[in-house]
Short mmCIF file of C-alpha atoms and ligand atoms in Angstrom, two decimals:
data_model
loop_
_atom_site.label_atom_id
_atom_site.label_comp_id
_atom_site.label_asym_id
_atom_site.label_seq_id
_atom_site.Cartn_x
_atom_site.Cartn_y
_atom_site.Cartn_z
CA UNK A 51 -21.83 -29.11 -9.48
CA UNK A 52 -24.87 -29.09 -7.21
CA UNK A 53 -23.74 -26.37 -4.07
CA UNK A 54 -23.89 -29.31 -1.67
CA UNK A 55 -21.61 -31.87 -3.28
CA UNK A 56 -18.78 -28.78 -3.05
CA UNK A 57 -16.33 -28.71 -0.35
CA UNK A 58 -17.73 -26.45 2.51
CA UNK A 59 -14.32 -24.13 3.25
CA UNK A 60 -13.68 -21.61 6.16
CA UNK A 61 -12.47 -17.63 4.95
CA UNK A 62 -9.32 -19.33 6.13
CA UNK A 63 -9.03 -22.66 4.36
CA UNK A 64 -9.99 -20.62 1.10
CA UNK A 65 -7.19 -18.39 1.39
CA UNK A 66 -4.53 -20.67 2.78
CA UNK A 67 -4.79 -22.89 -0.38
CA UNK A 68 -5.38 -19.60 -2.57
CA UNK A 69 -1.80 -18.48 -1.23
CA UNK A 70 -0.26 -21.51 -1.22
CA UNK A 71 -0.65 -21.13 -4.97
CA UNK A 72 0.33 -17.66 -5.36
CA UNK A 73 4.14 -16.95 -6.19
CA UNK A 74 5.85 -13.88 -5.92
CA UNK A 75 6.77 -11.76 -9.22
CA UNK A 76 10.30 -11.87 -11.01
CA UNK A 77 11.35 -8.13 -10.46
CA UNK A 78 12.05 -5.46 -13.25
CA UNK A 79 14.39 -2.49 -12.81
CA UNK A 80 12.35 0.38 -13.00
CA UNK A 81 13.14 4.58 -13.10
CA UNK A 82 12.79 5.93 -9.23
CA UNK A 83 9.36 7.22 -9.10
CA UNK A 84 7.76 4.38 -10.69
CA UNK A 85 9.29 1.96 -7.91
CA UNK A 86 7.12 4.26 -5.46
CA UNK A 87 5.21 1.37 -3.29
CA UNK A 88 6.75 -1.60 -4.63
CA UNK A 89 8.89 -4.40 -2.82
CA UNK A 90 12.64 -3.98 -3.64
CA UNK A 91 14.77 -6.96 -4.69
CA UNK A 92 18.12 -5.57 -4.33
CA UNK A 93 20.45 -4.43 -1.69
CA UNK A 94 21.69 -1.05 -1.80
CA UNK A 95 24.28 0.39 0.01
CA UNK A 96 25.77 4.04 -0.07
CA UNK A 97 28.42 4.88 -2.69
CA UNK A 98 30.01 7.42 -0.63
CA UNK A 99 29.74 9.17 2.73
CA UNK A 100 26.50 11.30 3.79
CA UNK A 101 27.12 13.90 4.20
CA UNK A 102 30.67 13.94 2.11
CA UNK A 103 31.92 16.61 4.22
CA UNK A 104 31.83 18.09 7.68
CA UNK A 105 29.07 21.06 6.81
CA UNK A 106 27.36 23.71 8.78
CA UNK A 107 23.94 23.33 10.28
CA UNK A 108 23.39 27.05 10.83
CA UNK A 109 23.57 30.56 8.59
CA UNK A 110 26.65 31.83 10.92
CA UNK A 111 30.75 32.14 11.11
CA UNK A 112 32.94 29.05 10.95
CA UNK A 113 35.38 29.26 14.31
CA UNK A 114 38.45 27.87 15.74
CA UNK A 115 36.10 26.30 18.82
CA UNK A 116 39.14 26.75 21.09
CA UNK A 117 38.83 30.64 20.02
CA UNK A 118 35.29 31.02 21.12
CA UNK A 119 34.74 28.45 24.28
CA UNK A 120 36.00 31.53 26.93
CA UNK A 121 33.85 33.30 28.83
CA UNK A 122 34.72 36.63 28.18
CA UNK A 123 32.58 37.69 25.61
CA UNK A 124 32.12 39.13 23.25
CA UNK A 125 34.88 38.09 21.41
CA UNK A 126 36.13 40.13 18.41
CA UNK A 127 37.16 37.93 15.48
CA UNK A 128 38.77 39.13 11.76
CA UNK A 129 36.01 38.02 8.94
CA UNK A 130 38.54 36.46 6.11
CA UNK A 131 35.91 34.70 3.66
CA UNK A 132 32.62 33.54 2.84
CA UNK A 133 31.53 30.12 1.82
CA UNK A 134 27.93 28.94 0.43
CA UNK A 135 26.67 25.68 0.49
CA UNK A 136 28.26 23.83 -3.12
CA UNK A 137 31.39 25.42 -2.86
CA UNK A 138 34.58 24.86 -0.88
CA UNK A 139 36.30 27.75 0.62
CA UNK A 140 39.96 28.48 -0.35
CA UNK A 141 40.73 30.64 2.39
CA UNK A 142 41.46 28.33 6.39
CA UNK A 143 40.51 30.07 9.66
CA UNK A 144 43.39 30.48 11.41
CA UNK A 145 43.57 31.62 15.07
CA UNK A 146 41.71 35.09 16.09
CA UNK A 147 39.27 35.06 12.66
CA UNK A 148 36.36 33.74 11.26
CA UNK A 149 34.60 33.06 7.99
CA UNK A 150 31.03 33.44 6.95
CA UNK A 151 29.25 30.45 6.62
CA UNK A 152 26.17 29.17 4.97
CA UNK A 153 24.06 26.28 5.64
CA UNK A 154 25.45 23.23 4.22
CA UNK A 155 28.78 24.71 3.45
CA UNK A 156 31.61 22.67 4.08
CA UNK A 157 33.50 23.51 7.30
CA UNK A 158 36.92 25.52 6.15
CA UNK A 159 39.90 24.25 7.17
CA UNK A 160 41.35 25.31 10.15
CA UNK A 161 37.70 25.50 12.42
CA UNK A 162 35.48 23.27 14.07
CA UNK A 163 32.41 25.37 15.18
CA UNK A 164 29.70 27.31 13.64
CA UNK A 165 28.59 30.64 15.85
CA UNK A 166 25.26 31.14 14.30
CA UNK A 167 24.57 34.67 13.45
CA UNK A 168 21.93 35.26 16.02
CA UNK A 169 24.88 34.90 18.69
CA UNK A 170 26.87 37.47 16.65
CA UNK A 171 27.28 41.04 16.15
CA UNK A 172 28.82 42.34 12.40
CA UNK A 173 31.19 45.45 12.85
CA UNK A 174 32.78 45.92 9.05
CA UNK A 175 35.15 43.68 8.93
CA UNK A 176 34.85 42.12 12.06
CA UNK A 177 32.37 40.16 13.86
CA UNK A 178 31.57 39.75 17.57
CA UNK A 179 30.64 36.22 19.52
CA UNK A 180 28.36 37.38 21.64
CA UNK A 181 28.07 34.64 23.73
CA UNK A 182 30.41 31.48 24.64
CA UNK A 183 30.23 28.74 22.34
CA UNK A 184 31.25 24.45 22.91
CA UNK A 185 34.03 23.37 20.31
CA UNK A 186 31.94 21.45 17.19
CA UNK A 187 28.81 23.28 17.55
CA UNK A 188 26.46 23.62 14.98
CA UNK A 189 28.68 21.06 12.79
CA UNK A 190 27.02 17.94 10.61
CA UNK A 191 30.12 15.48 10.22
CA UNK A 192 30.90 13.98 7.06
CA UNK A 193 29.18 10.38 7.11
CA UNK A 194 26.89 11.19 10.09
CA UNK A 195 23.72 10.20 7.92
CA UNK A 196 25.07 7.08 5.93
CA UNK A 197 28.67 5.95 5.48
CA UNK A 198 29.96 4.75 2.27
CA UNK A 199 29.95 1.45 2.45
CA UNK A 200 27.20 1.28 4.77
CA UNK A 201 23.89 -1.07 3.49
CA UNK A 202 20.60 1.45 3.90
CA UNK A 203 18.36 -0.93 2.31
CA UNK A 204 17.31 -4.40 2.08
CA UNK A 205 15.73 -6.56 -0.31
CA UNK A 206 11.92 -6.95 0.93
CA UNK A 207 11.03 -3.85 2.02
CA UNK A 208 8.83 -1.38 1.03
CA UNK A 209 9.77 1.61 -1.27
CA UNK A 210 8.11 4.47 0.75
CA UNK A 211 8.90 7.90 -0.12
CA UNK A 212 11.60 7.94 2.76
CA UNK A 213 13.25 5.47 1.01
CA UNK A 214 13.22 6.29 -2.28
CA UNK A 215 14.43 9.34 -1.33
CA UNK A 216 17.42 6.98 0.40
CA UNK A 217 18.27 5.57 -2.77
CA UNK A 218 18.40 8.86 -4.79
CA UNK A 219 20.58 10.03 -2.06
CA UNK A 220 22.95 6.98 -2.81
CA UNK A 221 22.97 7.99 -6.52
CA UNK A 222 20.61 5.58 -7.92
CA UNK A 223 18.25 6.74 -10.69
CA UNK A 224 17.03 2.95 -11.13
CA UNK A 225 15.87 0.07 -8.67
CA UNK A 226 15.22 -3.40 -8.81
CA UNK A 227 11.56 -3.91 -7.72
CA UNK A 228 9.02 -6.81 -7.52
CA UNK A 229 6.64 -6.18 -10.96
CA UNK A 230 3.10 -4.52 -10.43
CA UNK A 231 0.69 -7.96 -10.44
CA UNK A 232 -1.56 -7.34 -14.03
CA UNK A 233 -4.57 -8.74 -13.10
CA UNK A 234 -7.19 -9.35 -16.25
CA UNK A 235 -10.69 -8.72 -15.21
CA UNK A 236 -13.46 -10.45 -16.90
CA UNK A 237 -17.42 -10.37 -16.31
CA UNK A 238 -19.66 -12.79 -17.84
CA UNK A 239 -23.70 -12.68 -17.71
CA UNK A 240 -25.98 -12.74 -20.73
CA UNK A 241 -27.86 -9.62 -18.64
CA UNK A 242 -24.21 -7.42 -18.36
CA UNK A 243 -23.33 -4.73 -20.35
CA UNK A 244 -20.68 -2.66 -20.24
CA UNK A 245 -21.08 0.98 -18.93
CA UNK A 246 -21.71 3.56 -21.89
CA UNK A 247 -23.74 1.12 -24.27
CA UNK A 248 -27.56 0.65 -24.29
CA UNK A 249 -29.29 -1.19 -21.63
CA UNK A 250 -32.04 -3.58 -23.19
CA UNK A 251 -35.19 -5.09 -21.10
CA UNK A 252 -33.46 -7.27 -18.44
CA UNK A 253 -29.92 -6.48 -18.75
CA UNK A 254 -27.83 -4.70 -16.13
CA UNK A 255 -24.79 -2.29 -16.50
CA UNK A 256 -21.76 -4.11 -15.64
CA UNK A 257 -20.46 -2.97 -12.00
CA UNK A 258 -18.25 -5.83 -11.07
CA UNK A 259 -15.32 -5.18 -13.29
CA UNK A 260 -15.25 -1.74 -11.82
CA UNK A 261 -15.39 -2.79 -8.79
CA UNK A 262 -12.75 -5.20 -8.57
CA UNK A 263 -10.54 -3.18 -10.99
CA UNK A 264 -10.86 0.10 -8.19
CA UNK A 265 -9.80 -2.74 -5.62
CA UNK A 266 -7.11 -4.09 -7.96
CA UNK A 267 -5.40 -0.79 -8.32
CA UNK A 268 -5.52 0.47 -3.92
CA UNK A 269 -3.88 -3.22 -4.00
CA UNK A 270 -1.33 -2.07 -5.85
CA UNK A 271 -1.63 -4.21 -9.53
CA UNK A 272 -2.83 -3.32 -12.33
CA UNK A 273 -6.41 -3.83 -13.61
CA UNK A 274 -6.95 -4.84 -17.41
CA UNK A 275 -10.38 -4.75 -17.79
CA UNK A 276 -11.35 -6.99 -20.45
CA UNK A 277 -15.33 -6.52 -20.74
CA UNK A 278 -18.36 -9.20 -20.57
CA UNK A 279 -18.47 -12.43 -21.68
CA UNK A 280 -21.75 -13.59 -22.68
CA UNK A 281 -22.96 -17.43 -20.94
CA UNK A 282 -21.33 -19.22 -23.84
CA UNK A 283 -18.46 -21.84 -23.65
CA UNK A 284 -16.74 -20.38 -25.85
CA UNK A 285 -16.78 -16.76 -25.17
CA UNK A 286 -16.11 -17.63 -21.70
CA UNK A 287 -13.27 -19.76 -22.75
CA UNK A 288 -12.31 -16.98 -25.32
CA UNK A 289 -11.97 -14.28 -22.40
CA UNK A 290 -9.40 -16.39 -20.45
CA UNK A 291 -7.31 -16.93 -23.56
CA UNK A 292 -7.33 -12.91 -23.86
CA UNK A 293 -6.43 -13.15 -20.54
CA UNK A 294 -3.20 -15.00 -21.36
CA UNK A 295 -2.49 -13.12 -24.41
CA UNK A 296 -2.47 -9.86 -22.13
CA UNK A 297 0.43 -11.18 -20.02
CA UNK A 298 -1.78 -11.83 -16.72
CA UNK A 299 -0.90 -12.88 -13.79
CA UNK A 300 -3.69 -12.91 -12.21
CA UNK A 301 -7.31 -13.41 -13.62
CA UNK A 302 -10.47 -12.57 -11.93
CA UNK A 303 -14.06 -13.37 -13.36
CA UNK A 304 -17.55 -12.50 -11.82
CA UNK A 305 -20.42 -14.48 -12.30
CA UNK A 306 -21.33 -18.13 -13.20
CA UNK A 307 -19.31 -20.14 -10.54
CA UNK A 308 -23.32 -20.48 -8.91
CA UNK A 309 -25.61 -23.40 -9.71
CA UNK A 310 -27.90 -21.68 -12.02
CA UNK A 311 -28.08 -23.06 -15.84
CA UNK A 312 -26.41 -20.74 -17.39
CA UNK A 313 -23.30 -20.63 -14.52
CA UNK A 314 -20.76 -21.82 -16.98
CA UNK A 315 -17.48 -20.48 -15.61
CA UNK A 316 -17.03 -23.45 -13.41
CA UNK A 317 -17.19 -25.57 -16.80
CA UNK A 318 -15.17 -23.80 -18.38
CA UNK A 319 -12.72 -23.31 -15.93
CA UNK A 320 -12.65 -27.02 -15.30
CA UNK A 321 -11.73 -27.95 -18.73
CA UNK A 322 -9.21 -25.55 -18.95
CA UNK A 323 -6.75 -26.04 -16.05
CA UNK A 324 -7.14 -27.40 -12.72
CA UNK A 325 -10.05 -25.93 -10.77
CA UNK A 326 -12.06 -25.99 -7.11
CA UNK A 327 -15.18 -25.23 -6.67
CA UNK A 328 -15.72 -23.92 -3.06
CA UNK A 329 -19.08 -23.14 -0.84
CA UNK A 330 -17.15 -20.85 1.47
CA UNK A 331 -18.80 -20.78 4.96
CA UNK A 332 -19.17 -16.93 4.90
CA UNK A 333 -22.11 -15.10 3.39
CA UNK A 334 -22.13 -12.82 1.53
CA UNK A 335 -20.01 -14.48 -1.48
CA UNK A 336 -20.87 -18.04 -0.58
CA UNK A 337 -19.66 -19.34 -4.14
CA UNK A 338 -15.88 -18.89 -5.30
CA UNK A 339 -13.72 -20.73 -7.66
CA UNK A 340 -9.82 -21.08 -7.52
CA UNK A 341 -7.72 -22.40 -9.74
CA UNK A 342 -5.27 -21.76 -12.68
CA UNK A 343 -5.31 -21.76 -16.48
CA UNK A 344 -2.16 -22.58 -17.85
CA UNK A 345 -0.68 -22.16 -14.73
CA UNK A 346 -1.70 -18.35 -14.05
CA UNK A 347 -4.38 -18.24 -11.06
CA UNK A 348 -7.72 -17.81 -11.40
CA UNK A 349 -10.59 -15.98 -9.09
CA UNK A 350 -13.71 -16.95 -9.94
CA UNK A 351 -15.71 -14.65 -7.99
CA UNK A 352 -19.60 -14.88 -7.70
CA UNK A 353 -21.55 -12.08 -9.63
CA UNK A 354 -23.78 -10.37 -6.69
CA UNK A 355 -21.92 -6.93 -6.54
CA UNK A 356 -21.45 -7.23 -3.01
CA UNK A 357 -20.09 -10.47 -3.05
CA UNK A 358 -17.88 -10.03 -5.47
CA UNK A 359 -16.52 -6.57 -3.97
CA UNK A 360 -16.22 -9.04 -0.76
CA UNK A 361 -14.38 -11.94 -2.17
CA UNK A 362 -11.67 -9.70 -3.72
CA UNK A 363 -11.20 -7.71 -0.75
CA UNK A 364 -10.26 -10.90 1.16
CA UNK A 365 -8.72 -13.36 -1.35
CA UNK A 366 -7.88 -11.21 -4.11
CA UNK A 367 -5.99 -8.76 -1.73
CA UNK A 368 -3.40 -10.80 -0.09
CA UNK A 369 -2.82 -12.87 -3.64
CA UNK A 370 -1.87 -9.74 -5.16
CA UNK A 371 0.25 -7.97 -2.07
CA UNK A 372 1.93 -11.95 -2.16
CA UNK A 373 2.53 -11.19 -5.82
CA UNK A 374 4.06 -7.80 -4.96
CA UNK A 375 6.41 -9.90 -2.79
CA UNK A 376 5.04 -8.47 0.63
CA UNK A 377 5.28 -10.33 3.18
CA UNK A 378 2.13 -9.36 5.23
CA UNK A 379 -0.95 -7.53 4.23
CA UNK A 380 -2.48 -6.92 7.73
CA UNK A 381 -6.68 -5.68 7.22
CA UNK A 382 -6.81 -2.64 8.75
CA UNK A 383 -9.36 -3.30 11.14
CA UNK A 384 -11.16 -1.55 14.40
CA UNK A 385 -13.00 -3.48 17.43
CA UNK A 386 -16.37 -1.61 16.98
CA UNK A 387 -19.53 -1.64 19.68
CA UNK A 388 -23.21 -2.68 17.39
CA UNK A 389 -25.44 -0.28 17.52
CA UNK A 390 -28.17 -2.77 16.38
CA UNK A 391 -28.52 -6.13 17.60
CA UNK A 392 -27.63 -8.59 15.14
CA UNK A 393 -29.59 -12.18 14.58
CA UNK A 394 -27.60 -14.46 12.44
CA UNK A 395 -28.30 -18.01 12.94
CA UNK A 396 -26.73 -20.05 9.68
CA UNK A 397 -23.52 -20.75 11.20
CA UNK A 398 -21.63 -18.31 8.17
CA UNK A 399 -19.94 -15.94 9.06
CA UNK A 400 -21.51 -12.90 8.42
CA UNK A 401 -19.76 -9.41 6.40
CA UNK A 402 -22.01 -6.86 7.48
CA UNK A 403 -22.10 -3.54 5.65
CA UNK A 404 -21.18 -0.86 8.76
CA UNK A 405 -20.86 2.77 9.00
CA UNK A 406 -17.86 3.37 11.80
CA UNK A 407 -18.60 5.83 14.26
CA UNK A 408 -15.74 7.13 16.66
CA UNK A 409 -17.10 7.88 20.12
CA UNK A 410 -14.91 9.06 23.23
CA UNK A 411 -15.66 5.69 24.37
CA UNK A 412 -14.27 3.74 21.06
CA UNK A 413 -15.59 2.65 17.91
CA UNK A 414 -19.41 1.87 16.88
CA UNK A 415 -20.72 0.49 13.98
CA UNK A 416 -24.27 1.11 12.31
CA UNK A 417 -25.59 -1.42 9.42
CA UNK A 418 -25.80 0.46 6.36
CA UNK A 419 -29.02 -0.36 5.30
CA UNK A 420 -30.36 -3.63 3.14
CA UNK A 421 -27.67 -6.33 3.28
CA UNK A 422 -28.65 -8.42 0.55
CA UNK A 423 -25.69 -9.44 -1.26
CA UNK A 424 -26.80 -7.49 -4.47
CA UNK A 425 -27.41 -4.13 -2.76
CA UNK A 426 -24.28 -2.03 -3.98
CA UNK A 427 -25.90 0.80 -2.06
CA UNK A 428 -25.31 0.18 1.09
CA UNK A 429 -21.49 -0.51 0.59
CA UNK A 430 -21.54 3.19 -0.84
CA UNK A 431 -22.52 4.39 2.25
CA UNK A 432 -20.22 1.75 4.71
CA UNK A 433 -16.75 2.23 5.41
CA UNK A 434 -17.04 -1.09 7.07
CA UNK A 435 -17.41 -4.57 6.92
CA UNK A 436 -18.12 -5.79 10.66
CA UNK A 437 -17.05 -9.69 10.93
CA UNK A 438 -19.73 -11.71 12.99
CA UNK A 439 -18.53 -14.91 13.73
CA UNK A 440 -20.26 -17.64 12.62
CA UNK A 441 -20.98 -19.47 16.14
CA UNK A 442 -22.85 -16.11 17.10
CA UNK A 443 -26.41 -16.36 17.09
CA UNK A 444 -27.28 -13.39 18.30
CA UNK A 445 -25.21 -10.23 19.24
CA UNK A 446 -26.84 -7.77 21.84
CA UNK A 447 -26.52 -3.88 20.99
CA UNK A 448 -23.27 -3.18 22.47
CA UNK A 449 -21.30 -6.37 21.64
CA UNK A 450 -17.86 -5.71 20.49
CA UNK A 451 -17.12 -7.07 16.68
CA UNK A 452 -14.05 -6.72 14.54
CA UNK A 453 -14.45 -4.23 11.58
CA UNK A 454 -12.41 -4.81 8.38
CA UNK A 455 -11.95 -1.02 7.35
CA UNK A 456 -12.93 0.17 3.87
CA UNK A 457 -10.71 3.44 3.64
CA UNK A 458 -10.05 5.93 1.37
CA UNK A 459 -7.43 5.95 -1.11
CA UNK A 460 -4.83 8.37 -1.33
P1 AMP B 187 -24.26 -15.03 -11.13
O1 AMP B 187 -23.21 -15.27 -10.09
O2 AMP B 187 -23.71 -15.03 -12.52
O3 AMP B 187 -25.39 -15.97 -10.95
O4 AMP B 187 -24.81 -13.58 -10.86
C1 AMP B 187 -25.43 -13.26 -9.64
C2 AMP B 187 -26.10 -11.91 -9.70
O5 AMP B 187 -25.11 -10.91 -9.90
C3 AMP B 187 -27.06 -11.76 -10.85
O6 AMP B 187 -28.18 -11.03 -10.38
C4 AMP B 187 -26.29 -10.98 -11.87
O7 AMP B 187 -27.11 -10.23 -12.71
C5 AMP B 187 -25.41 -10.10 -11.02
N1 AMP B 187 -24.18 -9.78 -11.72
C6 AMP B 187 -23.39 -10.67 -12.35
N2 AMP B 187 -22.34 -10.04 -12.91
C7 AMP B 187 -22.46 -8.74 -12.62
C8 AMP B 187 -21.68 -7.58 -12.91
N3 AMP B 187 -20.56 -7.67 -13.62
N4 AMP B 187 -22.09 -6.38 -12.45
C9 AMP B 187 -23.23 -6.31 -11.72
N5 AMP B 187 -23.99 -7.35 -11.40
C10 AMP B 187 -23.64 -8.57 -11.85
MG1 MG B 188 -24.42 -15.08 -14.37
#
């Protein structure tokens, strides 16, 4: 399909109809720490009170609080008992004595308060409140956190650590979570090979699927790599069927959705389920595909390293966070000052490879070096992609542009 008989698609159009596609997982019930991250698709509510029992927030003696709130200190009290946290104490406080308390120890019968022991003095058997004290001090009431009963979270959110630590304070061991997108990677190029194996005249190691696997996995799905495809139908056709067979639901290619002779992905692809072939109005990663093979979506991303790394950051991330059942997947992004002037006068809009400086007068962004869409190089050294708009021309040094942020992982 000759590039200028393809519809001619904004960033936006692209990923509007690429979402409109997408559908959110089925969820799984999975052990605690493996629900780290994921969307939950339950609502949980606390099984009992937190805390169960009125406890003490300080190392200290458990008081009547009407036996401590004078002024005439210090006040000489009869030490009966000692509780730790985990244990309840047999003994009550009863008028005129006190009992040693640990933090996290439930409140004895009989007091209220907890004089820590910085505000006491220890004479044998006695202690002495050196100082007045309000009734209640220094006590955690039972249910103050989360009563039983009470809902503490809701299906759609995010399981941060906060909250799984919520749910393993409710008792659960298990949650129901959205499943982790698998998303089956597949190069194809006569010239790829695989890292590891011998590189013969003309071919190139494959970087793509490496690439977009790294991505796959900071997005939160998991990658199955499943190696080159050499420009034959039916090798092609063969890597979307192992594709299937993996349990994908998502596949990505790179490579062969051009117009070059050997570019048979797009033939392929439209044989096999129903397929577009986009010119995206961006550059680089003018070429994309989109479609599905027996109804699981397909990516078919164009082979240029750059582009490819490009394309998945901006169509292949929101598919798979909509998979994950989020509900937003905002870029995380900077308004950054050029320090280069910038010519661009296509009309695409432009991803330009940026180093992000931070100045006491905001951000600034450097190119990176060669910006051809095969130079893998100079996204190494960005941490960047600066957006300029296709309507600008030219952009002085100093004109503000909107960075997509490439950041570190973990
Ligand atoms: P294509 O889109 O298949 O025409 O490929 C465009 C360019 O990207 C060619 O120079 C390919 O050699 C290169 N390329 C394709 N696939 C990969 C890959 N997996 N890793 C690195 N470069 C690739
Ligand atoms: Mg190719």
């Amino acid at each position: 399909m000759p590039e200028a008989r393809r519809p001619v698609l904004s960033v936006e159009q692209a990923l509007e109809r690429i979402l409109e596609t997408v559908r959110v997982l089925k969820p799984e019930r999975v052990p605690l720490l493996a629900a780290t991250g994921r969307v939950l698709a339950e609502t949980v509510a606390a099984d009992r009170d937190i805390p169960p029992l009125d406890n003490s927030a300080m190392d200290g003696y458990a008081v009547r609080g009407a036996d401590v709130e004078q002024a005439d200190c210090p006040i000489r009290l009869r030490v009966v008992g000692e509780v730790a946290a985990g244990y309840v104490s047999a003994v009550q406080v009863t008028p005129g004595t006190a009992i040693r308390i640990m933090t996290g120890a439930p409140v004895p019968d009989g007091a209220d308060t907890v004089v820590r022991f910085e505000d006491t003095r220890q004479d044998g058997d006695w202690v002495e409140v050196l100082v007045p004290y309000a009734s209640g001090r220094n006590v955690r009431s039972a249910g103050e956190d989360v009563r039983a009963g009470q809902i503490v979270l809701k299906p759609g959110c995010v399981l941060r650590p906060q909250e799984i630590g919520m749910l393993a304070a409710v008792g659960r061991v298990e949650a129901m979570v959205i499943r982790r997108p698998r998303v089956a990677i597949l190069a194809t190029g006569d010239e790829v090979v695989p890292p590891g194996q011998p590189l013969g005249p003309g071919q190139i190691r494959d970087a793509n699927s490496y690439t977009v696997a790294a991505q796959v996995q900071t997005f939160g799905g998991t990658p199955i790599l499943l190696g080159v495809a050499r420009d034959q139908e039916a090798l092609v056709r063969q890597g979307m069927r192992d594709a299937l067979d993996r349990g994908a639901d998502l596949i990505i290619t790179s490579g062969g959705v051009s117009v070059g002779d050997f570019d048979l992905v797009k033939q392929v692809l439209a044989s096999e389920g129903e397929m577009h072939f986009w010119s995206l109005n961006m550059k680089p990663g003018r070429p994309l595909a989109f479609g599905a093979v027996d109804g699981i979506p397909l990516l078919g991303l164009p082979g240029n390293p750059v582009a490819a790394m490009l394309s998945t950051e901006l169509f292949g991330r929101p598919a798979i966070f909509k998979m994950r059942g989020l509900t937003d997947w905002p870029h995380p992004t900077v308004r950054a000052r050029l320090r280069q002037s910038i010519e661009r006068k296509d009309g695409r809009r432009h991803y330009l490879r940026v180093r992000v400086y931070q100045t006491e007068a905001g951000y600034e962004a450097a190119l990176t070096g060669d910006q051809g869409s095969g130079i893998l190089n100079s996204l190494v050294e960005a941490d960047g992609l600066a957006v300029i708009p296709g309507e600008a021309d030219y952009l002085p040094v100093g004109a503000e542009v909107e960075v997509l942020l490439l950041p570190r992982t973990g």
